[in-house]
Short mmCIF file of C-alpha atoms and ligand atoms in Angstrom, two decimals:
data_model
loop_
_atom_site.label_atom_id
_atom_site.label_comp_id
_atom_site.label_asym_id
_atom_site.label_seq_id
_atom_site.Cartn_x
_atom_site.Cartn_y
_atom_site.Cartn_z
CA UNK A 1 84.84 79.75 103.78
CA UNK A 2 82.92 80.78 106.91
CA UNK A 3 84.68 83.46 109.39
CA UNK A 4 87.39 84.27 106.65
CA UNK A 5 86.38 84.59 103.29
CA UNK A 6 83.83 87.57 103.17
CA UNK A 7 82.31 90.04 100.91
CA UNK A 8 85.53 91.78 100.92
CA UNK A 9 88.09 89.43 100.22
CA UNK A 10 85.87 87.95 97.32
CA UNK A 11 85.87 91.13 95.81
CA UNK A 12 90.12 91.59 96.47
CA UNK A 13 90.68 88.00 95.22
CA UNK A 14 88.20 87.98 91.76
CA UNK A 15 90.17 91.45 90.81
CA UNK A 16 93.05 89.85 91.06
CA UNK A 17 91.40 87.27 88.62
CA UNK A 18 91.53 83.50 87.49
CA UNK A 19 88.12 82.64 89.35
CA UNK A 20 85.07 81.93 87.33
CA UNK A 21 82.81 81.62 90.55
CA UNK A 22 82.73 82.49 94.13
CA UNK A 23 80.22 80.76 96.50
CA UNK A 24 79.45 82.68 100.01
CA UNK A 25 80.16 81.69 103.52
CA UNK A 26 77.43 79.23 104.61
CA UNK A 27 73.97 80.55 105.70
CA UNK A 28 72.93 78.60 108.08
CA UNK A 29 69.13 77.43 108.12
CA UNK A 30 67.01 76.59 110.67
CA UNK A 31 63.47 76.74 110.75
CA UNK A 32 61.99 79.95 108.99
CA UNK A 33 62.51 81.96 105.86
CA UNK A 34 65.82 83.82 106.42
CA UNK A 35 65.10 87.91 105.83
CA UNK A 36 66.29 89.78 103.32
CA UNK A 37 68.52 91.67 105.90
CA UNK A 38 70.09 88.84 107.05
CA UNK A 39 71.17 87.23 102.95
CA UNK A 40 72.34 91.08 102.33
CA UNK A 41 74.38 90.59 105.09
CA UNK A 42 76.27 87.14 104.23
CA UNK A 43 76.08 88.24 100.31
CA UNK A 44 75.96 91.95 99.73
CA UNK A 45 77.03 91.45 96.33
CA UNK A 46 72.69 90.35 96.22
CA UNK A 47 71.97 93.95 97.00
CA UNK A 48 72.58 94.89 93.62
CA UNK A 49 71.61 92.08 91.56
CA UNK A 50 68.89 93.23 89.85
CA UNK A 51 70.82 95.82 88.09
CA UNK A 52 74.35 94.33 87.41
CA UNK A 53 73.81 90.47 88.64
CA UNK A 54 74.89 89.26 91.64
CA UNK A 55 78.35 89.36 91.09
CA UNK A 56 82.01 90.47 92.50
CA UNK A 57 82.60 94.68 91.85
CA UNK A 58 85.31 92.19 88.94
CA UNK A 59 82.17 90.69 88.07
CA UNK A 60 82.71 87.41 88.96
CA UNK A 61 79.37 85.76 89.76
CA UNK A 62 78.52 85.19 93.53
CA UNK A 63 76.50 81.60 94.69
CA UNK A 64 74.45 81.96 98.21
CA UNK A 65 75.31 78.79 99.57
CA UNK A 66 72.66 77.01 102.59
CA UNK A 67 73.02 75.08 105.38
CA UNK A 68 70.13 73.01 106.53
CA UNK A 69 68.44 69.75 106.84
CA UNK A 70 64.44 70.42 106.95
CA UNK A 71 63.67 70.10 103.01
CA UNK A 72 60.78 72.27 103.14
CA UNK A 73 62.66 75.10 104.98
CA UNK A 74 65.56 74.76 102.47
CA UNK A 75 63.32 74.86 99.30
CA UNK A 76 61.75 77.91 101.01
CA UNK A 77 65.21 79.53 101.25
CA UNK A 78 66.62 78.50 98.10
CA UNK A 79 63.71 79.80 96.50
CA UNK A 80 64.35 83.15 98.30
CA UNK A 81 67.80 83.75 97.26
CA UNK A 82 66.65 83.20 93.47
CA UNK A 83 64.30 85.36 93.45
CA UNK A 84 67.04 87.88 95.65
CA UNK A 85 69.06 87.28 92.05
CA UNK A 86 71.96 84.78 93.53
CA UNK A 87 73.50 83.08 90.74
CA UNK A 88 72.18 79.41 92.17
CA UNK A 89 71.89 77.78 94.84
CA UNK A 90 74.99 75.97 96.68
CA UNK A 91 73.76 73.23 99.18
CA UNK A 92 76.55 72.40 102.69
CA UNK A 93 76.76 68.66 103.22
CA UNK A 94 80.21 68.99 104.25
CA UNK A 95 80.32 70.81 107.36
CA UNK A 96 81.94 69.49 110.08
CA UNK A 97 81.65 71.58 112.75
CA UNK A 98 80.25 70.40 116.15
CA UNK A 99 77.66 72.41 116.77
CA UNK A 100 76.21 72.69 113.00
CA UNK A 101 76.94 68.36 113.22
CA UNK A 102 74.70 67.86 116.67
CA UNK A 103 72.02 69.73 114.94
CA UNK A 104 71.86 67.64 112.07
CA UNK A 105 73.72 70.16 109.47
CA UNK A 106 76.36 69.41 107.28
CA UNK A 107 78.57 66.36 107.36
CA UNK A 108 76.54 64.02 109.58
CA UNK A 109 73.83 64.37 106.35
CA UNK A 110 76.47 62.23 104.42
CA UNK A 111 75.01 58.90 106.52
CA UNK A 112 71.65 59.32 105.09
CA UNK A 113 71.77 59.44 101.24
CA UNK A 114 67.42 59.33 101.30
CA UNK A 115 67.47 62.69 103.31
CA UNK A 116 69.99 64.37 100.87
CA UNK A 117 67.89 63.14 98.19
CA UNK A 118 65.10 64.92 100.39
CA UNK A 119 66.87 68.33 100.52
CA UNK A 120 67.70 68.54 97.01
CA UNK A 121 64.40 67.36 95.66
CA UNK A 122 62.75 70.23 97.92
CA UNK A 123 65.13 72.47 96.64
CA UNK A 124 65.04 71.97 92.72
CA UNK A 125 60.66 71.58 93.36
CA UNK A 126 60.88 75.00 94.98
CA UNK A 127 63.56 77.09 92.72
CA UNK A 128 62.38 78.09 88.85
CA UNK A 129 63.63 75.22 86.53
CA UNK A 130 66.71 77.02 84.92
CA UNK A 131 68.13 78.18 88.50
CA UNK A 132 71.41 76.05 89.19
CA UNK A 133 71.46 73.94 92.03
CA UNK A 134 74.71 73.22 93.20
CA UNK A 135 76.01 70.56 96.12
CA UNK A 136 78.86 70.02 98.63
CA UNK A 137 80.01 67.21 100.30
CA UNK A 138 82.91 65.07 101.51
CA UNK A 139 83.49 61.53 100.91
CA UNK A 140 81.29 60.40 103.62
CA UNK A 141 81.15 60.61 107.70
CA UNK A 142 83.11 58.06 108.95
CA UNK A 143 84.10 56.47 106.03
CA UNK A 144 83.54 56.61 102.25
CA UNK A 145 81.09 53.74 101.69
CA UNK A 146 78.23 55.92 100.74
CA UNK A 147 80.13 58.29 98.82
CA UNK A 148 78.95 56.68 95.27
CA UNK A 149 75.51 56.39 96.92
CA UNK A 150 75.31 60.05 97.97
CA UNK A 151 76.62 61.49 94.92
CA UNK A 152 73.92 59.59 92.80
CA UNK A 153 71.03 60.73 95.13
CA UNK A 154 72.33 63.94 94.57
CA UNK A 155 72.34 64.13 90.76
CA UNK A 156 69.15 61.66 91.25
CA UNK A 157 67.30 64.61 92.81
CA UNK A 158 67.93 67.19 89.94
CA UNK A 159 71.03 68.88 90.73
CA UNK A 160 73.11 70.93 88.28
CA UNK A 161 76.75 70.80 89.84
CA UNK A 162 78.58 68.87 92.43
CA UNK A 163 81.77 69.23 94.05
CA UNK A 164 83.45 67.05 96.16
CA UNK A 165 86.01 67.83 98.97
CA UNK A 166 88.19 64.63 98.93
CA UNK A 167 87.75 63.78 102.34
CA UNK A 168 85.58 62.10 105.01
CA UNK A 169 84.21 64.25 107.78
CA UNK A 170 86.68 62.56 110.32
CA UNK A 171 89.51 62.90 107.88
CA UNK A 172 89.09 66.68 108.45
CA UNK A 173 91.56 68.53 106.72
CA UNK A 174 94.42 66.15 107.27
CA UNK A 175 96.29 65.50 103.77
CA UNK A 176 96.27 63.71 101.65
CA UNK A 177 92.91 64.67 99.89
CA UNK A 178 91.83 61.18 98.11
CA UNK A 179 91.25 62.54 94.68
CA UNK A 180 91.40 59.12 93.62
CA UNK A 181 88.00 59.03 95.36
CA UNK A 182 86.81 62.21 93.12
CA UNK A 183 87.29 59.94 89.74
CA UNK A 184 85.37 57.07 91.31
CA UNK A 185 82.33 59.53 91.73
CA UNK A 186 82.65 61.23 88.66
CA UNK A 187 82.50 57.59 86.79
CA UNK A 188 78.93 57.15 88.56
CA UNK A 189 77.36 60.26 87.80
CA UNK A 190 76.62 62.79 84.71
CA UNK A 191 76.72 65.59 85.89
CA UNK A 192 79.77 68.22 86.00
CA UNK A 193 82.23 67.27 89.37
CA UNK A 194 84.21 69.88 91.04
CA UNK A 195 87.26 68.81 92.33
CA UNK A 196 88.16 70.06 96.20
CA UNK A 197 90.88 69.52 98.33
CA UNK A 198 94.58 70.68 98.87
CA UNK A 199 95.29 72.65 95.78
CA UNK A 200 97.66 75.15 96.82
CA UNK A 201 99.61 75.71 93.85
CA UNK A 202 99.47 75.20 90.15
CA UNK A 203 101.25 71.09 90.43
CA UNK A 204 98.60 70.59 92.87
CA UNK A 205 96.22 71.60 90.43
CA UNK A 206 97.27 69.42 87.15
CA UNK A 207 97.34 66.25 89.65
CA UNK A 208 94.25 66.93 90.76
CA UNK A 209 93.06 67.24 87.31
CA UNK A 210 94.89 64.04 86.31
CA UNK A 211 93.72 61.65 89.07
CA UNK A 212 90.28 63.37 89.63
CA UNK A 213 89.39 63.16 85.83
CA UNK A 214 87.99 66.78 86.34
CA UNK A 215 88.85 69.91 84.86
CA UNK A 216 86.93 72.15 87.18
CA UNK A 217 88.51 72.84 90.90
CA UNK A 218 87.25 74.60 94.09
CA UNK A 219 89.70 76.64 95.82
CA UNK A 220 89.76 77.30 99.47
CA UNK A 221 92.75 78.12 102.07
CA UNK A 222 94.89 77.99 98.64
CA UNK A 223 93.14 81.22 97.84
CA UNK A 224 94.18 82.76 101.07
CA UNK A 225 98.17 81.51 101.08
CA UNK A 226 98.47 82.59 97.56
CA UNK A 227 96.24 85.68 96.89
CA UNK A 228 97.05 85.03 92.84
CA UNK A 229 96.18 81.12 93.04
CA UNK A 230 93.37 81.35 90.33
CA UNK A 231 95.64 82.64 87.94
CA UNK A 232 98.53 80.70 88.96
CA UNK A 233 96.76 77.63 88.27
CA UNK A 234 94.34 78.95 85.27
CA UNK A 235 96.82 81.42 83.57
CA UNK A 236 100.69 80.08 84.41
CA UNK A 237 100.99 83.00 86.58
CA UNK A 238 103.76 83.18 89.16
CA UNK A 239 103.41 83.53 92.30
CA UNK A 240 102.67 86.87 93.39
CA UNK A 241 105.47 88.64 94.63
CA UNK A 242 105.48 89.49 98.69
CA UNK A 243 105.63 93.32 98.06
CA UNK A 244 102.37 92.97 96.04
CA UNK A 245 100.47 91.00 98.85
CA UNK A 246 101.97 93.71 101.35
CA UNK A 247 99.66 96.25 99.38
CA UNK A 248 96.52 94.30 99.04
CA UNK A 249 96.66 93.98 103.17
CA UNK A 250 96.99 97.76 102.58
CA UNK A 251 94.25 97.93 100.57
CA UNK A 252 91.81 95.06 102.69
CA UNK A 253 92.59 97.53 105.65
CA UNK A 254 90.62 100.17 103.14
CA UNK A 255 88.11 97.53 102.54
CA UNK A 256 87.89 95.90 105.87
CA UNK A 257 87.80 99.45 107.91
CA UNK A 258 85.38 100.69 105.70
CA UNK A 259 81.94 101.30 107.24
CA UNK A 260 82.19 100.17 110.68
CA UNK A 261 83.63 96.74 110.04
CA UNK A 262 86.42 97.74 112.13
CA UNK A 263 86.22 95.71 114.93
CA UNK A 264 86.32 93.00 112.94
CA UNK A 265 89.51 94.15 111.18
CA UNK A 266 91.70 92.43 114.01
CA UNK A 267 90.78 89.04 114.07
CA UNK A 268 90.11 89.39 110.42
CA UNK A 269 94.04 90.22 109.26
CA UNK A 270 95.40 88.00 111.82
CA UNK A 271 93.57 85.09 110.39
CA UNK A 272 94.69 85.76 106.60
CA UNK A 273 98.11 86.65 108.08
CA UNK A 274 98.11 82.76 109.70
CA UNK A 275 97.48 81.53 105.87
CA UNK A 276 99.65 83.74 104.30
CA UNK A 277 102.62 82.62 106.35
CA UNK A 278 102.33 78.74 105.12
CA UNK A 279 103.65 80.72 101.67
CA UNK A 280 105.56 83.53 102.47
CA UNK A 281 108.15 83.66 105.56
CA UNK A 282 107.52 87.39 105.66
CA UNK A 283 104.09 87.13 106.66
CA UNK A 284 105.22 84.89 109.63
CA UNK A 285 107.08 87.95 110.83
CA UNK A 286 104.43 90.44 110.42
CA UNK A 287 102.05 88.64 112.44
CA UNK A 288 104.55 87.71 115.34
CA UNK A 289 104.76 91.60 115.06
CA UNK A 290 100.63 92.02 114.99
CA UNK A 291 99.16 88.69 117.14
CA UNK A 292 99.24 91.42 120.16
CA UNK A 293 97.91 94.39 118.73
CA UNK A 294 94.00 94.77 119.61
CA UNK A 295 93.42 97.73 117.98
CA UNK A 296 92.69 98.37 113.41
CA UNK A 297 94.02 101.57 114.16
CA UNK A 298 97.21 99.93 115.72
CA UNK A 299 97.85 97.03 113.05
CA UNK A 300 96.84 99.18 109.67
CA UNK A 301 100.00 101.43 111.19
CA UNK A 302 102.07 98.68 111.74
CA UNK A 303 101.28 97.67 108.34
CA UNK A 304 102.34 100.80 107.14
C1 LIG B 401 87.92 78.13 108.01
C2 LIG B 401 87.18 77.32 106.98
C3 LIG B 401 85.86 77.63 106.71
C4 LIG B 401 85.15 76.89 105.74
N1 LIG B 401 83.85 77.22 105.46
C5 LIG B 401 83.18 76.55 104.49
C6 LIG B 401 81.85 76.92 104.14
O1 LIG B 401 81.24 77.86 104.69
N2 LIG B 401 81.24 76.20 103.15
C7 LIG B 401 81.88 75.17 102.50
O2 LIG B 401 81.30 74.56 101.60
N3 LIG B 401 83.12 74.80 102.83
C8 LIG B 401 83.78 75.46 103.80
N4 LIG B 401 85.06 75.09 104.12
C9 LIG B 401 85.70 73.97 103.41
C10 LIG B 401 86.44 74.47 102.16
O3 LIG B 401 85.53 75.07 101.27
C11 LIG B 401 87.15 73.33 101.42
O4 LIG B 401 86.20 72.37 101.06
C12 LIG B 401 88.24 72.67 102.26
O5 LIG B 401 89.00 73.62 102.97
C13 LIG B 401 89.18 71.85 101.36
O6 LIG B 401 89.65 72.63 100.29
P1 LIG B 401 91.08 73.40 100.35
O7 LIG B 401 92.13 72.34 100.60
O8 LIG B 401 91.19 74.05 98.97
O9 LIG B 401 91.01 74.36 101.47
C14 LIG B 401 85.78 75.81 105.07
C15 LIG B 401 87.12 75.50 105.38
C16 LIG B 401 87.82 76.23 106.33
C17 LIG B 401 89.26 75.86 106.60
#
């Protein structure tokens, strides 16, 4: 999730356990070959791939996922963060921002099932054969009439994986998610479909299950309400308790502090805190206590 779930939060989460993957924030391509410093940067867990994999310090593996719409530029990319040692390939058609929209990223891709067909195709010609390529989209733009379509030029083109968040670009995130939707695609297509959408606890998760036909999920702002959602849902955990979150804040200060991320740190806990709070009333307090605060040095004592 791009601008809250980092380096450092995968690695806080996957200790915690119950995830089997992680894929990064999107990277967002544009007309070159991205560098090296620049993937290190939005996946550090690349840095030591070679030697360990390109995993989570738990060891859970970590995806690079891209953001583009010139095939060539993505195969050149996704051939890049291979060879960097990225466990696949995750390809953004679900974007919705603005910006990322007007410059024909993301979402607005969904309208065009030949040009994802495009992307992918440059993608699995340009990546070694066994390299997963995974993709991400919504139901469609401004409605789901191509959803079927899209999917099928997706798996048409050679991809491994896709996963569907159960919405349409103009649905944003409003609920309900149409998993219904998710069982429609997964009748039209062989390969594996990830669920997406509005699993926040572990009912959400066995409904989605039941109506999607899948038993593979995608977790997003779920993972930041309930730090312990992966095991909630994958291991019957309960929920973790709010004097066990209060110490992983504790310890993402350590994390987040840590080598001159600290200006970050602000904006960074105050955003988790806002997720947090849809689960436990005590983070509500906390960040009425920290929204002012401008300083790490400043919250990490209030959160003392
Ligand atoms: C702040 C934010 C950032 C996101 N960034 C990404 C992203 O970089 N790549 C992506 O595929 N999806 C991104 N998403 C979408 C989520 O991955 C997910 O599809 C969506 O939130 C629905 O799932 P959820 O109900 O489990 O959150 C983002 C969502 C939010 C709220």
């Amino acid at each position: 999730m791009e601008g809250v779930l980092d380096h450092l939060m995968r690695d806080l989460l996957t200790k915690i356990g119950g995830y089997d993957l992680c894929i990064t924030e999107f990277v967002r391509v544009v007309e070159h070959v991205i560098s090296d410093k620049a993937y290190f940067r939005a996946c550090p867990e690349l840095k030591n791939a070679n030697a360990y994999g390109c995993t989570t310090q738990a060891g859970t593996p970590v995806r690079v996922q891209l953001l583009g719409q010139h095939p060539n530029c993505m195969g050149d990319n996704a051939a890049k963060v291979i060879e960097l040692g990225s466990h696949g390939v995750d390809i953004n058609f679900g974007c919705p921002a603005k910006m990322v929209n007007k410059n024909r990223g993301g979402a607005i891709l969904l309208k065009d099932p030949e040009n994802l067909y495009q992307i992918v195709s440059a993608i699995k010609n340009a990546v070694p054969n066994d390299a997963i390529v995974s993709a991400k989209i919504r139901l469609g733009y401004e409605d789901k009439n191509l959803a079927i379509e899209n999917s099928q030029a997706i798996e048409a083109a050679g991809a491994s994986e896709l996963t569907v968040h159960a919405r349409t670009k103009v649905e944003g995130y409003k609920p309900p998610a149409h998993w219904q939707w998710i069982a429609k695609i997964k009748q039209n297509i062989n390969i594996p479909v990830i669920a997406n959408g509005d699993i926040f606890s572990a009912e959400n998760a066995q409904k989605c299950r039941e109506i999607s036909g899948c038993e593979d999920i995608m977790i997003g702002r779920g993972a930041l309400m309930l730090p312990n959602l992966g095991q909630v849902v994958k291991q019957q955990a309960s929920a973790m308790p709010w004097a066990e979150v209060q110490q992983l804040l504790l310890d993402y200060t350590q994390y987040e502090t840590y080598g001159d991320k600290s200006k970050y740190y602000p904006n960074r806990i105050k955003q988790w805190l806002k997720y947090l709070k849809l689960e436990y009333g005590e983070a509500d307090k906390l960040f009425q206590e920290v929204r002012c605060l401008k300083t790490a040095q400043n919250i990490i004592d209030k959160l003392r």
